[in-house]
Coordinates of C-alpha atoms in Angstrom, one line a residue:
V30 CA 0.3 -0.1 0.1
S31 CA 1.8 3.1 -1.1
V32 CA 1.8 6.1 1.7
W33 CA 1.1 9.7 -0.3
A34 CA 4.4 11.5 0.5
G35 CA 2.6 14.9 1.6
P36 CA 3.5 18.3 1.9
V37 CA 6.7 19.8 2.9
W38 CA 5.8 20.8 6.2
S39 CA 7.5 24.1 8.4
V40 CA 7.5 24.9 12.0
S41 CA 7.0 28.2 11.4
T42 CA 3.5 29.9 11.8
V43 CA 1.6 29.5 7.9
G44 CA -1.7 30.4 6.6
A45 CA -2.2 27.5 5.0
I46 CA -0.5 24.2 4.3
T47 CA -1.4 21.9 0.7
V48 CA -2.8 18.6 2.1
D49 CA -3.3 17.8 -2.1
D50 CA -4.0 20.3 -4.9
F51 CA -4.5 17.3 -7.0
E52 CA -1.6 19.0 -9.8
S53 CA 0.8 16.0 -9.9
Y54 CA -1.7 13.4 -11.1
N55 CA -1.7 12.1 -14.8
N56 CA -2.2 8.6 -17.2
I57 CA 0.8 6.8 -16.3
S58 CA 2.4 5.1 -12.6
P59 CA 3.2 5.7 -10.7
D60 CA 1.4 9.3 -10.8
R61 CA -2.1 7.7 -11.3
S62 CA -4.6 9.2 -8.9
F63 CA -5.9 5.9 -7.5
Q64 CA -2.3 5.4 -6.6
A65 CA -2.4 7.6 -4.1
W66 CA -6.4 8.3 -3.0
H67 CA -7.6 4.5 -2.8
D68 CA -10.7 3.0 -4.1
G69 CA -12.8 0.3 -4.3
F70 CA -11.3 -0.9 -7.6
G71 CA -7.6 -1.0 -6.6
Y72 CA -4.6 -1.1 -8.6
S73 CA -2.4 -4.1 -10.8
A74 CA 0.9 -4.2 -9.5
D75 CA 3.7 -2.6 -11.6
E76 CA 7.1 -1.5 -11.6
F77 CA 6.7 1.0 -9.1
F78 CA 3.9 -1.5 -7.1
P79 CA 4.6 -4.7 -7.3
A80 CA 2.2 -5.6 -4.7
G81 CA -0.9 -3.9 -6.3
Y82 CA -4.3 -3.0 -4.4
G83 CA -7.0 -5.0 -4.2
G84 CA -9.7 -2.2 -3.2
N85 CA -11.0 -1.0 -0.3
G86 CA -14.4 -2.8 -0.5
T87 CA -16.6 0.4 -1.4
G88 CA -18.4 1.4 -4.3
S89 CA -16.1 4.2 -5.1
G90 CA -14.1 4.6 -8.1
V91 CA -11.3 7.3 -8.5
G92 CA -10.4 9.1 -12.0
H93 CA -12.5 8.8 -14.9
D94 CA -12.8 5.6 -17.1
I95 CA -10.2 6.1 -20.1
W96 CA -10.5 2.4 -21.1
S97 CA -13.5 1.5 -21.9
L98 CA -14.7 2.3 -25.7
S99 CA -18.2 3.4 -24.4
S100 CA -17.1 6.0 -22.2
P101 CA -17.2 9.3 -22.9
H102 CA -13.8 10.1 -21.6
Y103 CA -11.9 6.8 -23.5
N104 CA -8.4 7.7 -24.6
G105 CA -8.6 10.9 -22.4
D106 CA -7.9 12.3 -18.7
L107 CA -8.3 10.3 -15.5
M108 CA -8.2 13.6 -14.2
E109 CA -10.8 15.9 -14.9
T110 CA -9.4 19.2 -16.4
G111 CA -12.8 21.3 -17.5
L112 CA -14.7 21.8 -14.2
V113 CA -11.6 22.9 -11.4
Y114 CA -11.6 25.3 -8.2
S115 CA -8.2 26.2 -8.2
G116 CA -5.4 25.0 -10.9
D117 CA -5.3 22.7 -14.0
Q118 CA -7.2 19.8 -12.7
S119 CA -9.9 18.3 -10.1
M120 CA -10.4 14.4 -9.3
P121 CA -13.5 12.8 -10.0
V122 CA -14.5 10.3 -7.9
Y123 CA -17.9 8.2 -9.1
Y124 CA -19.3 6.3 -6.4
D125 CA -22.4 3.5 -5.8
G126 CA -23.5 2.6 -3.2
A127 CA -23.4 3.2 1.1
G128 CA -20.0 3.7 2.6
S129 CA -18.6 4.4 -0.7
Q130 CA -14.9 6.1 0.0
V131 CA -11.7 7.2 -0.8
D132 CA -8.8 6.9 1.3
L133 CA -5.4 9.1 1.3
A134 CA -2.9 7.8 3.5
L135 CA -0.5 9.9 4.7
N136 CA 3.2 10.3 6.2
S137 CA 2.6 10.4 10.0
E138 CA 1.7 14.0 9.4
D139 CA 1.5 16.4 12.2
W140 CA -1.9 18.7 12.2
T141 CA -1.4 20.7 15.2
Q142 CA 1.5 22.7 14.3
S143 CA 1.7 26.3 12.9
G144 CA -1.9 27.2 14.9
L145 CA -3.3 25.0 12.1
Q146 CA -7.2 25.4 12.9
T147 CA -9.9 24.1 9.7
L148 CA -9.6 21.7 6.9
S149 CA -10.6 23.1 4.0
I150 CA -12.0 20.9 1.2
A151 CA -13.2 22.4 -2.1
F152 CA -15.5 19.8 -3.9
H153 CA -18.2 19.8 -6.4
G154 CA -21.5 18.0 -6.2
T155 CA -23.3 16.9 -9.9
V156 CA -27.1 17.6 -10.5
G157 CA -29.0 13.9 -8.9
N158 CA -26.4 12.7 -6.7
T159 CA -27.5 11.6 -3.5
G160 CA -26.0 10.9 0.3
Q161 CA -24.6 12.3 3.0
L162 CA -20.6 13.3 2.6
Y163 CA -18.3 12.5 4.9
A164 CA -15.0 12.9 5.8
K165 CA -12.2 10.5 8.0
I166 CA -9.6 11.6 9.6
N167 CA -7.5 8.5 11.0
N168 CA -10.4 7.0 12.7
T169 CA -12.7 10.3 13.2
K170 CA -15.9 10.4 11.2
I171 CA -16.8 14.1 10.9
L172 CA -20.5 14.4 8.8
Y173 CA -21.0 17.2 6.5
D174 CA -22.9 20.1 8.4
Q175 CA -24.2 22.3 6.0
D176 CA -27.1 21.0 3.9
P177 CA -26.8 17.8 2.4
A178 CA -28.2 18.5 -0.8
D179 CA -25.2 20.3 -1.6
I180 CA -23.8 17.7 -2.5
A181 CA -26.1 18.0 -6.0
S182 CA -25.7 21.5 -6.0
G183 CA -23.5 21.5 -9.5
A184 CA -21.2 24.4 -8.4
W185 CA -18.1 24.2 -6.5
L186 CA -18.4 24.9 -2.7
V187 CA -15.5 24.6 0.5
W188 CA -16.6 22.4 3.7
L189 CA -14.6 23.6 6.6
I190 CA -14.2 21.3 9.3
D191 CA -13.2 22.4 12.3
L192 CA -10.2 20.7 13.9
S193 CA -10.8 21.3 17.3
S194 CA -13.3 18.6 17.2
V195 CA -10.9 16.0 16.4
S196 CA -8.5 14.1 18.6
G197 CA -5.0 12.4 17.5
L198 CA -4.1 15.2 15.6
S199 CA -0.4 15.3 16.1
N200 CA -0.4 11.8 14.1
V201 CA -2.9 12.1 11.1
T202 CA -1.8 9.2 9.1
A203 CA -5.3 8.5 6.7
L204 CA -7.9 10.9 5.8
S205 CA -10.8 9.3 3.8
I206 CA -13.8 11.3 1.9
G207 CA -17.2 9.0 1.1
I208 CA -20.8 9.4 0.6
D209 CA -23.1 7.7 3.1
G210 CA -26.4 6.6 2.0
A211 CA -28.6 3.3 0.8
D212 CA -29.3 4.3 -2.7
A213 CA -26.3 7.4 -3.1
A214 CA -24.7 7.3 -6.2
G215 CA -23.3 9.8 -8.3
V216 CA -20.2 11.7 -9.2
L217 CA -18.4 14.0 -6.8
Y218 CA -15.6 16.3 -8.0
L219 CA -12.5 17.1 -5.3
D220 CA -10.0 19.5 -5.6
E221 CA -7.8 21.6 -3.3
I222 CA -7.5 20.3 0.3
A223 CA -5.7 22.5 2.8
L224 CA -4.7 22.9 6.3
Y225 CA -5.4 26.6 7.6
A226 CA -4.2 28.5 10.5
E227 CA -7.6 30.4 11.5
A228 CA -11.2 29.8 12.0
G229 CA -13.8 29.4 9.3
E230 CA -16.4 31.5 8.7
V231 CA -19.9 30.9 7.3
I232 CA -22.4 32.4 5.5
T233 CA -25.5 33.4 6.2
P234 CA -28.5 33.5 3.6
V235 CA -30.5 37.1 4.1
A236 CA -33.3 38.6 1.6
P237 CA -32.0 41.6 -0.2
G238 CA -34.5 44.9 0.7
T239 CA -36.8 45.5 -2.2
E240 CA -35.3 49.1 -2.1
N241 CA -32.9 48.8 -5.4
R242 CA -34.8 45.9 -7.3
V243 CA -35.5 48.0 -10.6
A244 CA -37.3 45.4 -12.2
H245 CA -39.2 42.0 -11.1
Y246 CA -40.7 39.4 -13.7
A247 CA -42.5 37.0 -11.9
F248 CA -44.3 35.6 -15.0
D249 CA -47.3 34.4 -12.9
G250 CA -49.8 34.4 -15.9
D251 CA -48.8 37.9 -17.3
L252 CA -45.2 40.2 -18.5
L253 CA -45.7 42.6 -15.7
D254 CA -42.9 44.7 -13.2
S255 CA -44.2 43.6 -10.3
A256 CA -41.2 46.6 -8.6
G257 CA -41.8 49.3 -11.1
T258 CA -43.4 49.8 -14.8
H259 CA -40.9 48.5 -16.7
H260 CA -43.5 45.9 -18.1
G261 CA -42.7 43.6 -21.2
M262 CA -44.5 43.0 -24.6
I263 CA -44.1 39.4 -26.3
N264 CA -42.5 39.2 -29.4
A265 CA -44.3 37.0 -31.4
E266 CA -46.3 34.0 -30.5
A267 CA -47.9 34.7 -27.5
P268 CA -46.5 33.8 -24.2
V269 CA -46.7 30.5 -22.4
F270 CA -47.0 30.1 -18.8
V271 CA -45.9 27.0 -16.9
D272 CA -45.4 25.5 -14.1
G273 CA -42.3 27.8 -12.3
V274 CA -40.0 27.5 -9.4
Q275 CA -42.8 29.9 -7.4
G276 CA -45.6 30.1 -8.9
Q277 CA -45.5 30.0 -12.9
G278 CA -42.5 30.5 -15.4
I279 CA -42.7 32.0 -19.1
E280 CA -41.8 28.8 -21.3
F281 CA -39.6 30.6 -24.5
L282 CA -39.9 28.1 -27.7
G283 CA -36.7 29.5 -29.8
N284 CA -38.4 32.1 -31.7
Q285 CA -39.9 34.6 -29.3
D286 CA -39.0 37.1 -26.2
V287 CA -40.4 39.3 -24.0
T288 CA -39.0 43.6 -24.9
V289 CA -38.8 46.2 -22.4
A290 CA -38.6 49.4 -23.0
Y291 CA -35.7 51.9 -22.1
A292 CA -36.1 53.9 -19.0
E293 CA -33.7 55.9 -16.8
D294 CA -32.8 54.0 -14.1
L295 CA -32.2 51.1 -16.3
G296 CA -28.9 53.2 -17.5
L297 CA -26.9 51.2 -15.0
N298 CA -23.1 50.9 -14.2
S299 CA -23.6 48.6 -11.5
F300 CA -26.2 46.0 -11.6
T301 CA -27.1 42.3 -10.4
I302 CA -29.3 39.9 -12.2
S303 CA -30.9 37.4 -10.5
T304 CA -32.8 34.5 -12.7
W305 CA -33.8 30.8 -12.8
V306 CA -33.6 28.7 -16.1
S307 CA -34.4 25.0 -17.3
V308 CA -33.5 25.2 -20.9
S309 CA -34.9 22.3 -23.0
D310 CA -32.4 22.1 -25.6
I311 CA -28.8 23.8 -25.0
D312 CA -27.6 23.0 -28.1
G313 CA -26.2 26.4 -28.9
N314 CA -26.3 29.8 -26.9
R315 CA -29.7 30.7 -25.0
G316 CA -30.2 33.7 -24.2
I317 CA -31.7 35.0 -21.2
M318 CA -31.4 38.4 -21.6
G319 CA -29.5 40.8 -23.7
T320 CA -29.2 45.0 -24.1
R321 CA -26.9 44.6 -27.4
Y322 CA -30.1 43.4 -29.6
N323 CA -28.2 43.9 -32.3
S324 CA -24.3 45.4 -32.3
D325 CA -24.5 47.4 -29.4
T326 CA -21.8 46.9 -26.8
T327 CA -23.7 47.0 -23.5
F328 CA -24.9 43.5 -22.2
D329 CA -25.9 40.2 -22.8
L330 CA -26.3 36.9 -20.6
K331 CA -26.8 33.4 -22.0
V332 CA -26.0 30.0 -21.4
D333 CA -24.5 26.7 -23.5
A334 CA -24.3 23.6 -22.5
N335 CA -20.6 24.0 -20.8
R336 CA -21.0 27.6 -19.1
I337 CA -22.6 30.6 -18.3
H338 CA -21.5 33.5 -20.9
G339 CA -21.6 37.7 -20.1
D340 CA -20.6 40.4 -22.7
V341 CA -20.1 43.1 -20.4
G342 CA -19.8 46.8 -22.2
S343 CA -19.8 50.4 -22.0
G344 CA -22.1 51.2 -24.2
T345 CA -19.2 52.5 -26.8
A346 CA -16.7 49.1 -26.3
W347 CA -16.8 45.4 -25.0
L348 CA -15.3 45.1 -21.3
S349 CA -15.5 41.3 -21.5
T350 CA -16.7 39.1 -23.8
A351 CA -16.0 36.3 -21.7
A352 CA -17.2 36.9 -18.5
D353 CA -17.7 33.3 -18.2
Y354 CA -17.7 30.4 -15.8
S355 CA -17.2 27.5 -17.2
T356 CA -19.8 24.0 -15.7
P357 CA -21.6 21.5 -17.2
L358 CA -25.8 22.1 -17.5
S359 CA -28.0 19.5 -18.0
T360 CA -31.6 20.0 -19.4
D361 CA -34.9 20.6 -17.7
T362 CA -33.0 21.3 -14.5
W363 CA -33.6 24.4 -12.4
Y364 CA -30.2 26.6 -12.0
H365 CA -30.4 29.8 -10.3
I366 CA -28.2 32.1 -12.2
A367 CA -26.7 35.5 -10.2
Y368 CA -24.8 37.6 -12.7
V369 CA -23.2 40.6 -10.5
V370 CA -21.6 43.9 -12.3
D371 CA -19.4 45.5 -10.0
E372 CA -18.3 49.2 -11.4
A373 CA -16.5 49.8 -7.8
G374 CA -14.8 47.0 -7.5
G375 CA -13.9 46.2 -11.4
A376 CA -15.5 42.4 -11.3
V377 CA -17.9 40.2 -12.6
R378 CA -19.2 38.1 -10.4
I379 CA -21.2 34.7 -10.9
Y380 CA -23.2 32.6 -8.8
L381 CA -24.5 29.4 -9.3
N382 CA -27.1 27.9 -6.9
G383 CA -26.7 31.0 -4.7
V384 CA -22.6 29.6 -4.4
L385 CA -19.7 31.9 -6.0
A386 CA -18.6 30.4 -8.8
E387 CA -16.4 33.0 -10.5
T388 CA -14.7 36.3 -10.2
I389 CA -13.6 38.1 -13.4
A390 CA -11.6 41.6 -13.3
I391 CA -12.8 44.1 -15.6
S392 CA -12.2 47.7 -16.5
G393 CA -14.3 50.8 -16.7
T394 CA -17.5 51.4 -16.7
P395 CA -20.1 48.8 -17.4
L396 CA -23.7 50.4 -18.7
F397 CA -26.4 48.1 -18.7
M398 CA -28.8 49.9 -21.3
K399 CA -28.8 53.0 -23.3
P400 CA -31.5 54.8 -24.1
D401 CA -31.7 54.0 -28.1
Q402 CA -32.1 50.2 -26.8
E403 CA -35.0 47.7 -25.3
L404 CA -34.4 44.6 -23.4
H405 CA -35.0 41.5 -24.9
I406 CA -35.9 38.7 -22.0
G407 CA -35.3 35.3 -23.4
N408 CA -32.8 36.6 -26.2
S409 CA -29.3 37.8 -26.0
Y410 CA -28.5 38.9 -29.2
G411 CA -30.2 39.1 -32.7
T412 CA -32.4 36.0 -34.0
V413 CA -30.1 33.1 -33.3
E414 CA -29.4 33.4 -28.8
Y415 CA -33.6 32.7 -28.3
M416 CA -33.9 30.7 -25.1
Y417 CA -35.2 27.2 -25.4
G418 CA -36.7 26.9 -21.5
I419 CA -38.6 28.6 -18.6
L420 CA -37.0 31.2 -16.8
D421 CA -38.7 32.4 -14.1
E422 CA -38.3 35.0 -11.0
V423 CA -36.4 37.5 -13.1
S424 CA -35.0 40.7 -11.3
I425 CA -32.2 43.3 -12.2
Y426 CA -31.2 45.5 -9.2
N427 CA -29.6 48.5 -8.9
G428 CA -26.2 47.9 -7.7
T429 CA -24.5 44.9 -6.6
L430 CA -26.0 41.8 -3.9
S431 CA -23.8 40.5 -1.6
A432 CA -23.4 36.8 -1.4
A433 CA -25.9 36.5 1.6
E434 CA -28.6 38.2 -0.2
V435 CA -27.5 35.9 -3.6
A436 CA -28.1 32.8 -1.2
S437 CA -31.0 34.0 -0.4
L438 CA -32.7 34.6 -4.0
A439 CA -31.3 30.9 -5.0
G440 CA -33.5 29.7 -2.4
R441 CA -31.2 28.7 0.3
T442 CA -31.8 28.5 4.1
M443 CA -29.0 27.3 6.3
P444 CA -25.5 28.5 6.1
I445 CA -22.5 27.8 3.7
Y446 CA -18.6 28.4 4.1
R447 CA -16.8 31.0 3.3
P448 CA -13.9 30.1 1.6
F449 CA -10.3 31.2 2.6

């Protein structure tokens, strides 16, 4: 059985020590991820591992299947390179069955040194995942203590474990991460496991006020703006209202959108867009909203199969045409997206399901809309980026909402951990 060499440890006071950043793994022995993180399949003996390993007896599998012809990852990478928290790759863990776990053997590490207080584990659940996430430090089992549904959130989260609740930290020889539950199954991605010399904090959801809400479209059988007078008009076929997240939502069939006339209070420099979206056909750009309907350089927001994409301009030039978050999105699945454009902070922040997913730097003065434009909801550009799917609870805010406010809009009621 191999023992992970681990990081270079220092006895001086430090901010953080990396346990595993998953950057050193590849497809070739002895650097395959499942040779360090032991799973239920194990590995065969070779010149580096004469004894081989028969597996840990659980329903876990580390790494993409790159050997089966039927696998979408055939002849590709064991590690995940498209969905990462930091660096260039993360580690996929496939699981099926109660107590599926992966185990990392450590070389007698002292986690009491240097004022260490918190173990941070970055994880990304997949929509449809089931089960209860847990970790083990030596033989001490710790359950994930926030919303159990986070394992299926479809966004990167961090789990901060208070080390004061764990004994025997002067000699840590094993770290395990697993999922409990009789019907537990899915794919979990792991990245950036580190120790920090400070206590963790949480973000507690709080409902935003309505004073800065410029427009709100509940789409409960109409196109009215319940926050003001920016009422919409349907372009082309009559609107179709269907079941939404709250009440009804509006279904777009790829050939119509809702138009809203310019008003002075829509000439925003810092703003937040909040919406629920469920896409029925994701084979192309599916517009959520846009004001750059022709060649204008203002704003649009859209999704495709692998990203949330925005273009942010000043009205005369683009500030960013790649203010994106890369993540796989599924059809007929509700996602909450919040898109925050922060002029003072020089940044775009993208939230998925109430969690900060990406921050993109911008320079200049953004402009949401200018006097000669219309706002299009259900379309982001011209006649080629119509929405196929449902939008619900679309809001436009003057200014930037906080992480706590976005979490509330996404329906979160339990705290989430704040990344270091």
